[in-house]
PDB file of C-alpha atoms in Angstrom:
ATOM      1  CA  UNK A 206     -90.646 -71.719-198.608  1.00  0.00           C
ATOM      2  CA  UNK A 207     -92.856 -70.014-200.861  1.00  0.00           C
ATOM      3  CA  UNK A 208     -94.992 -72.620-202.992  1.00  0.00           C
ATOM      4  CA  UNK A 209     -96.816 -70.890-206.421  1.00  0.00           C
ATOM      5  CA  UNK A 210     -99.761 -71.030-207.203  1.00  0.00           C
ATOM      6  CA  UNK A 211    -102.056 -72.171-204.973  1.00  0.00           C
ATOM      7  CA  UNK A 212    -104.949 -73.170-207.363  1.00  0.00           C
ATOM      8  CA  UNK A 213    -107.303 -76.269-206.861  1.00  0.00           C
ATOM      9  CA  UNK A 214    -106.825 -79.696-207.640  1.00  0.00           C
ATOM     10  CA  UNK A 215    -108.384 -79.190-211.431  1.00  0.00           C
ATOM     11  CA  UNK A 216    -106.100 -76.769-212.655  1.00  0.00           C
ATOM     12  CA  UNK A 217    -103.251 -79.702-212.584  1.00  0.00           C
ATOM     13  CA  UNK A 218    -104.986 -82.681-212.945  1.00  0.00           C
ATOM     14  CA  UNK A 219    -107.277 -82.692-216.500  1.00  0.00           C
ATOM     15  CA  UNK A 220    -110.052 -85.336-216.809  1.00  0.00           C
ATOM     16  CA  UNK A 221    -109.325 -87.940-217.462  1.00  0.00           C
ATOM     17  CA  UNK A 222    -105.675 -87.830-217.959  1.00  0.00           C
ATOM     18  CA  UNK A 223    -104.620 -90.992-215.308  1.00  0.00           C
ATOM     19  CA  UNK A 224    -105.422 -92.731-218.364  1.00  0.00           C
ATOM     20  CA  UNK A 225    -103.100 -91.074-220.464  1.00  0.00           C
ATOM     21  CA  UNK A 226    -100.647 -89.483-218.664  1.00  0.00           C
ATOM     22  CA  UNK A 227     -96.969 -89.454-219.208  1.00  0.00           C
ATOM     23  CA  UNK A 228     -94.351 -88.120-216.814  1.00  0.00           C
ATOM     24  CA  UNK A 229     -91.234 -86.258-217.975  1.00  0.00           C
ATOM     25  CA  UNK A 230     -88.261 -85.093-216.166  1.00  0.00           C
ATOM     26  CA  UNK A 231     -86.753 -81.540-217.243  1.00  0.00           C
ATOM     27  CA  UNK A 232     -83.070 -82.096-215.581  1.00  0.00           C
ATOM     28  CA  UNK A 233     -79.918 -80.261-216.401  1.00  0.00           C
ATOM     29  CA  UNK A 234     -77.285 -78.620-214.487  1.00  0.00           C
ATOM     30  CA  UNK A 235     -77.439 -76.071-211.714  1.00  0.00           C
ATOM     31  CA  UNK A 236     -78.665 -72.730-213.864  1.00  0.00           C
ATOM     32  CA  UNK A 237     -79.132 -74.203-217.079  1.00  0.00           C
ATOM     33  CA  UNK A 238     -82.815 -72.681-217.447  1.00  0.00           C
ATOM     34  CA  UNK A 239     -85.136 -75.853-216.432  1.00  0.00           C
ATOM     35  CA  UNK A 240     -87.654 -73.849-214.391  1.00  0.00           C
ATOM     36  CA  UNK A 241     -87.704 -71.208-217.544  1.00  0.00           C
ATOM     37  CA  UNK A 242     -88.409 -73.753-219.806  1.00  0.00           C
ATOM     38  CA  UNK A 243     -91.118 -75.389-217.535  1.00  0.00           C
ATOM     39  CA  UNK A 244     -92.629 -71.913-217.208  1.00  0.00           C
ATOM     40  CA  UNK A 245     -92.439 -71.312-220.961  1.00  0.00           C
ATOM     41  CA  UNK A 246     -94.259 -74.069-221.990  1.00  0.00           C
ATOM     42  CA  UNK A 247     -96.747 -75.470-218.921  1.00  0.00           C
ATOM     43  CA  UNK A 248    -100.587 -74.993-220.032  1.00  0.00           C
ATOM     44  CA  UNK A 249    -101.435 -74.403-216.645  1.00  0.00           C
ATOM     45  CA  UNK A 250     -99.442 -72.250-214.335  1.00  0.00           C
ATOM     46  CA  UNK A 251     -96.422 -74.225-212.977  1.00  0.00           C
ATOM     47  CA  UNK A 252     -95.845 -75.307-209.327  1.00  0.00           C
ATOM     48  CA  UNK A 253     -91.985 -73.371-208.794  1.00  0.00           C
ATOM     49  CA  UNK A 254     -90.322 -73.591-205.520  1.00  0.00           C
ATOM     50  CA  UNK A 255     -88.384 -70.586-206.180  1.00  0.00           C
ATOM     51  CA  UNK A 256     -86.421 -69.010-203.593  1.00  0.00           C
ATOM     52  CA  UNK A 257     -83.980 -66.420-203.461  1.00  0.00           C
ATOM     53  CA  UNK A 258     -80.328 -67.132-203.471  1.00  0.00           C
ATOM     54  CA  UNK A 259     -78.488 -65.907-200.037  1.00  0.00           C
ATOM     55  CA  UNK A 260     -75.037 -65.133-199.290  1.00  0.00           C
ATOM     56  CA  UNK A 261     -74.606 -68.793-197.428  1.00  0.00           C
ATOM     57  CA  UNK A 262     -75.887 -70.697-200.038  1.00  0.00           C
ATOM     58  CA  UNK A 263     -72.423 -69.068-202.069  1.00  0.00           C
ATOM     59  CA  UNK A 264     -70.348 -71.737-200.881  1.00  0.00           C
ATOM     60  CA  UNK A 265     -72.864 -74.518-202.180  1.00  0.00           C
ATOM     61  CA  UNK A 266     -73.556 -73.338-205.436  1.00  0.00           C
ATOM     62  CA  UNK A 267     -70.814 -72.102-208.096  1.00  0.00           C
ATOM     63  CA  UNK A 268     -72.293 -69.031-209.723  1.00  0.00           C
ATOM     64  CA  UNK A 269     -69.456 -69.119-212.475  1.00  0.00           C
ATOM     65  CA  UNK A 270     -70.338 -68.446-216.170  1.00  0.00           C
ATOM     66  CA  UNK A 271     -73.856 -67.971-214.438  1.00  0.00           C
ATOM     67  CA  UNK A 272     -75.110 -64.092-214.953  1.00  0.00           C
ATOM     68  CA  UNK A 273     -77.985 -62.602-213.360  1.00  0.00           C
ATOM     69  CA  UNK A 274     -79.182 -65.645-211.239  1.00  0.00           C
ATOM     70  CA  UNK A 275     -80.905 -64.563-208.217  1.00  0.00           C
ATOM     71  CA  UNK A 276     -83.269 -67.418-207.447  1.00  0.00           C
ATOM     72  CA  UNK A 277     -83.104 -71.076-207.271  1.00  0.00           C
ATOM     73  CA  UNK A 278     -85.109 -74.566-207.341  1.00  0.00           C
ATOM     74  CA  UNK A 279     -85.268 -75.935-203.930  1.00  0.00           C
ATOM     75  CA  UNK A 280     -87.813 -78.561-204.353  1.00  0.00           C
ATOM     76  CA  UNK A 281     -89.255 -79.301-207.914  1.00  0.00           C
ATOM     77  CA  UNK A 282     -90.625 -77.374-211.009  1.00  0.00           C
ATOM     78  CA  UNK A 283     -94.225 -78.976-212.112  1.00  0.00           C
ATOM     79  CA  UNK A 284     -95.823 -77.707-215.294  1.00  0.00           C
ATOM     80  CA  UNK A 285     -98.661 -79.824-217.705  1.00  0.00           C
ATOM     81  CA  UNK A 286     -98.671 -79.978-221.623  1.00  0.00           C
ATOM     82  CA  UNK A 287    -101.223 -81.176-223.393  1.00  0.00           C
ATOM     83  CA  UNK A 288     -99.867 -82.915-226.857  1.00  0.00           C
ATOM     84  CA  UNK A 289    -102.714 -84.665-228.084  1.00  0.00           C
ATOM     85  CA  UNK A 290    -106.181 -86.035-227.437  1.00  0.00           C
ATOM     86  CA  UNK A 291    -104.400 -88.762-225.816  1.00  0.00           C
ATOM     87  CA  UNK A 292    -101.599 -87.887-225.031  1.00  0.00           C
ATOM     88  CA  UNK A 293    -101.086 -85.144-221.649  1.00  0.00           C
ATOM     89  CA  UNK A 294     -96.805 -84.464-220.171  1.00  0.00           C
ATOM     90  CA  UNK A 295     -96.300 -84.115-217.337  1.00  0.00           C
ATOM     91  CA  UNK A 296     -93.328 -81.876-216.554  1.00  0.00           C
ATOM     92  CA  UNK A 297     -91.442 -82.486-213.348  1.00  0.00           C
ATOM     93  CA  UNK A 298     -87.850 -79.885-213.260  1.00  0.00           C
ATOM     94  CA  UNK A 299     -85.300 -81.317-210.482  1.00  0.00           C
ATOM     95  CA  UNK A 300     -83.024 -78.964-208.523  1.00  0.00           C
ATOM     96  CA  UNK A 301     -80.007 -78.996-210.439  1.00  0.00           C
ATOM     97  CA  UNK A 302     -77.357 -78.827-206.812  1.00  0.00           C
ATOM     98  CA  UNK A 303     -75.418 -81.599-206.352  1.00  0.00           C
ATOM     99  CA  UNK A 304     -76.937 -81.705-202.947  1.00  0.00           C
ATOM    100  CA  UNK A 305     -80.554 -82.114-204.122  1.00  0.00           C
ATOM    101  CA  UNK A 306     -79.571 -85.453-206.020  1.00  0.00           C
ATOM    102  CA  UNK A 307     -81.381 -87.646-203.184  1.00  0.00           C
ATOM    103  CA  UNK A 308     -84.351 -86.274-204.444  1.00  0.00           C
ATOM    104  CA  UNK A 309     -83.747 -87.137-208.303  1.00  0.00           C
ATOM    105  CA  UNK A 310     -84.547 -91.561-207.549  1.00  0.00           C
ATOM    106  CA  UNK A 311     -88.142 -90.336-205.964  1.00  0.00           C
ATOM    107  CA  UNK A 312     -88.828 -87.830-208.974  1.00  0.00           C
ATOM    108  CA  UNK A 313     -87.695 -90.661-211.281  1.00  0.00           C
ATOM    109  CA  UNK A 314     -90.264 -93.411-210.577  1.00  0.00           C
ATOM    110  CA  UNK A 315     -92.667 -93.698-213.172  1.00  0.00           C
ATOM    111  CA  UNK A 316     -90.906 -91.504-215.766  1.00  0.00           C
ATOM    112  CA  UNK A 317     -90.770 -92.680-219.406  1.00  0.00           C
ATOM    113  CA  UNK A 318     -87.879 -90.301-220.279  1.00  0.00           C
ATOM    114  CA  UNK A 319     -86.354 -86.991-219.654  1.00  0.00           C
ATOM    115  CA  UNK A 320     -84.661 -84.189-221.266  1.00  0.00           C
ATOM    116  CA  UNK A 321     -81.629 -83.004-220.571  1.00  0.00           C
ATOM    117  CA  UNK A 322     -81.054 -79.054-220.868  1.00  0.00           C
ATOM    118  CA  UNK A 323     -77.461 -78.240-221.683  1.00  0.00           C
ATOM    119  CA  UNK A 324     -75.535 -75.327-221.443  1.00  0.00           C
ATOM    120  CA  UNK A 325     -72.717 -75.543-224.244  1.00  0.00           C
ATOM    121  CA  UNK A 326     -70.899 -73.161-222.310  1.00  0.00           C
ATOM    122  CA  UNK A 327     -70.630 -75.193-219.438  1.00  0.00           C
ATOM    123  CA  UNK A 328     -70.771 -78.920-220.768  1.00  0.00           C
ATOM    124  CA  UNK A 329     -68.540 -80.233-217.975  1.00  0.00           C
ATOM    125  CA  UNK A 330     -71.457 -79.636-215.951  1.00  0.00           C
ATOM    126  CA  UNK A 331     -73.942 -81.824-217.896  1.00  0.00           C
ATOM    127  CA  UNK A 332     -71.546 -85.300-217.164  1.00  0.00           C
ATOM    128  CA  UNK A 333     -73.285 -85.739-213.869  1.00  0.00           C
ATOM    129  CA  UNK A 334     -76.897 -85.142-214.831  1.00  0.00           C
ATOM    130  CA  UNK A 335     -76.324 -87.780-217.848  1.00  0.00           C
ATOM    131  CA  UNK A 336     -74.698 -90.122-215.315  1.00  0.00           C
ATOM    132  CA  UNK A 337     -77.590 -90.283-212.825  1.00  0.00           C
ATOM    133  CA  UNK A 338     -80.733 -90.126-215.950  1.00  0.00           C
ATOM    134  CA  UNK A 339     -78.410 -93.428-217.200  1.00  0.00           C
ATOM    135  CA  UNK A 340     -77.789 -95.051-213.706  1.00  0.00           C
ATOM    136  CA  UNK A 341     -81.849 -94.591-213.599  1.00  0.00           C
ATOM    137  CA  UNK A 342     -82.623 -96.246-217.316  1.00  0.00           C
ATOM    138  CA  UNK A 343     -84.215 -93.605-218.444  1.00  0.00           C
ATOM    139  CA  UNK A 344     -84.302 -92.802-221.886  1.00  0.00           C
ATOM    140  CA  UNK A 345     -83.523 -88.901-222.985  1.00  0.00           C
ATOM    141  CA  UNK A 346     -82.937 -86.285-225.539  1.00  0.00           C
ATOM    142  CA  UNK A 347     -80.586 -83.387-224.988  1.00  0.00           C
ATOM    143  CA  UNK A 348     -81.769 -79.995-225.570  1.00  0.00           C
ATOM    144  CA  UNK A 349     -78.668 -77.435-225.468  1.00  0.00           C
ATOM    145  CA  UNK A 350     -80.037 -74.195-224.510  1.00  0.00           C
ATOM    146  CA  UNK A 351     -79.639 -71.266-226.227  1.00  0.00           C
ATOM    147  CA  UNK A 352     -78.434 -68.626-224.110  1.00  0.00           C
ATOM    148  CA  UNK A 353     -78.002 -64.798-225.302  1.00  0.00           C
ATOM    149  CA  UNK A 354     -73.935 -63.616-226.182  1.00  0.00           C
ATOM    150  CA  UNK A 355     -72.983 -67.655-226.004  1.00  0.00           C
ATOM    151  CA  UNK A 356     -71.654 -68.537-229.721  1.00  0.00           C
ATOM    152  CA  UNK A 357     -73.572 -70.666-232.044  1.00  0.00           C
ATOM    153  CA  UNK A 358     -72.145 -74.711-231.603  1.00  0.00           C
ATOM    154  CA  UNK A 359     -72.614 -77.348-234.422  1.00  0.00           C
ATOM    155  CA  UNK A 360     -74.877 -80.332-232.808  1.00  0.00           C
ATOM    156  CA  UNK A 361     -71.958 -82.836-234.012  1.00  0.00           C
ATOM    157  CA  UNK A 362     -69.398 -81.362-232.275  1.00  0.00           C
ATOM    158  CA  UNK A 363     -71.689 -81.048-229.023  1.00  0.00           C
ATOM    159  CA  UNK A 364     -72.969 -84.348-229.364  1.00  0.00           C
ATOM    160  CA  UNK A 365     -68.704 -85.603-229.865  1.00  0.00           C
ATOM    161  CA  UNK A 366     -67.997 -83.428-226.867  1.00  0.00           C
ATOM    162  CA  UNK A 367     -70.900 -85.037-224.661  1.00  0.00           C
ATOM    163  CA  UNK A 368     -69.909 -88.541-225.855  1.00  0.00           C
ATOM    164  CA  UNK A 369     -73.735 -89.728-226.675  1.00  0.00           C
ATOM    165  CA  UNK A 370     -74.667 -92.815-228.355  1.00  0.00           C
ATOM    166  CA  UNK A 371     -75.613 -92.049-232.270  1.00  0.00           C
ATOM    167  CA  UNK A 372     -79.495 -92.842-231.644  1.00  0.00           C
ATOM    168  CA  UNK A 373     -79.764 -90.208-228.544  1.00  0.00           C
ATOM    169  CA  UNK A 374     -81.315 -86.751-230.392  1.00  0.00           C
ATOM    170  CA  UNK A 375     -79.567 -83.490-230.225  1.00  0.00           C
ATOM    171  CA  UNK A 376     -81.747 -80.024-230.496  1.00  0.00           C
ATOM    172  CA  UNK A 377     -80.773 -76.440-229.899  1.00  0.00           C
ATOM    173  CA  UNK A 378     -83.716 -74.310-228.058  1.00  0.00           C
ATOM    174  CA  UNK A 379     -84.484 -71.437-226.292  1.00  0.00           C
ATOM    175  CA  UNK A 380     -85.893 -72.208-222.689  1.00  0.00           C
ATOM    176  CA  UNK A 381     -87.765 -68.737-222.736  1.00  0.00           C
ATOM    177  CA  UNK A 382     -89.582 -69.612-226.074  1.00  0.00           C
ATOM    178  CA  UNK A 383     -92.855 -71.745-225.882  1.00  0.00           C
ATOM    179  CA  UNK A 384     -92.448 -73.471-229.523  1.00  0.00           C
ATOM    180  CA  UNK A 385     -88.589 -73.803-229.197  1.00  0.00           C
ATOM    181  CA  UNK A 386     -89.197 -75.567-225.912  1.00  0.00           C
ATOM    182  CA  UNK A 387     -92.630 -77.607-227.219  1.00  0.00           C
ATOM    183  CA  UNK A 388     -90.243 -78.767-230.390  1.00  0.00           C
ATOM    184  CA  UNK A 389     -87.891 -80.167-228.009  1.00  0.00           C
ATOM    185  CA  UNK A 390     -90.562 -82.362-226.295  1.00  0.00           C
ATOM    186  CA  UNK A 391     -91.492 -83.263-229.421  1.00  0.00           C
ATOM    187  CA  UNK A 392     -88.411 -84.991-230.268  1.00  0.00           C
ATOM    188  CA  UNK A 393     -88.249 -86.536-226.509  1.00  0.00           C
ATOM    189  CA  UNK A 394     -91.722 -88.026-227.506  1.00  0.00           C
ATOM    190  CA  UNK A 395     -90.716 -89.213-230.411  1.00  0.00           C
ATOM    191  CA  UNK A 396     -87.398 -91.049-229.447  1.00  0.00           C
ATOM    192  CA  UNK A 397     -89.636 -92.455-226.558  1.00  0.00           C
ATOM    193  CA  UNK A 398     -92.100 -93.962-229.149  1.00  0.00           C
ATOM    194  CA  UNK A 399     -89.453 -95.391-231.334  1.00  0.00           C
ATOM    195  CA  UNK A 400     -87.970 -97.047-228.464  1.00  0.00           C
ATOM    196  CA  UNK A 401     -91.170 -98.690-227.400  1.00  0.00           C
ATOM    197  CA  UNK A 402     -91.827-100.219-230.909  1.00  0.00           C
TER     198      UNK A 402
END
């Protein structure tokens, strides 16, 4: 398994930051663009445990509605984001297989929230991924990822469709775009403050 990068211990650990630190989860579906949207927005280069799909991992993973994927998540995504003197993310992407799931309990100790990437093209997909971030009591924000050729949605409908409680937000973004991405942090952070007051 091929690891990148290998860097020392200060390029993912700032100064200071044990103090301040806050741990996300980026979750979503199998191929719904969670180690893109790490890689878009990490300060620092992120940890990816990329590996290239094989023919006998076809019978695992349903490539349908899914074009041009030829890697995968086997492990975790790590990335850091810095949001305020305070205030540092940090990003931990889970494998979106159904068979990586045993990992998601570890990965979810000691996260405040997480945010759920969404493909409104597959929303079917997205049941199972809200099930487990709920079974864990975490608190999250959707982000419904904006993939090219897919159709524009209106949030109400997608929000109706996913069957979400009124007070969980809704954003559109682009996984590949830093500020789409950083805006839908932004909104995870702020449901998670209005929840803690």
């Amino acid at each position: 398994m091929h690891s990148a990068p290998s860097l020392d211990e200060q390029a993912y650990v700032r100064g200071g930051a044990t103090k301040t630190a806050v741990k996300i989860l980026v979750v979503g579906h199998f191929a719904v663009g969670k180690t893109t949207f790490i890689g878009a927005i990490s300060e620092i280069p992120p940890l990816s445990t990329e590996e290239t799909m094989t023919r006998a991992g076809e019978s695992f993973d349903d490539l349908g509605g899914v074009r041009g994927k030829t890697t995968t998540t086997v492990a975790m995504d790590f990335g850091r984001l810095t949001i305020s003197d305070r205030v540092v993310l940090y990003l931990f992407g889970t494998p979106g297989q159904q068979r990586f799931v045993q990992m998601w309990e570890d990965m979810a100790r000691g996260a405040l929230g997480a945010l759920v990437l969404v493909d409104p093209e597959r929303l079917a997909d997205s049941f199972a991924v809200i099930d487990l971030i709920e079974h864990y009591g975490l608190d999250y924000a959707i982000a419904i990822n904006r993939f090219d050729g897919t159709p524009d949605r209106e949030v109400r409908a997608l929000r109706e469709a996913l069957d979400l409680l009124d007070d969980t937000p809704v954003v559109t973004c682009d996984a590949r775009d830093e500020k789409s991405s950083a805006d839908a942090l932004i909104t995870l952070v702020r449901h998670l403050l209005d929840r803690a007051r």
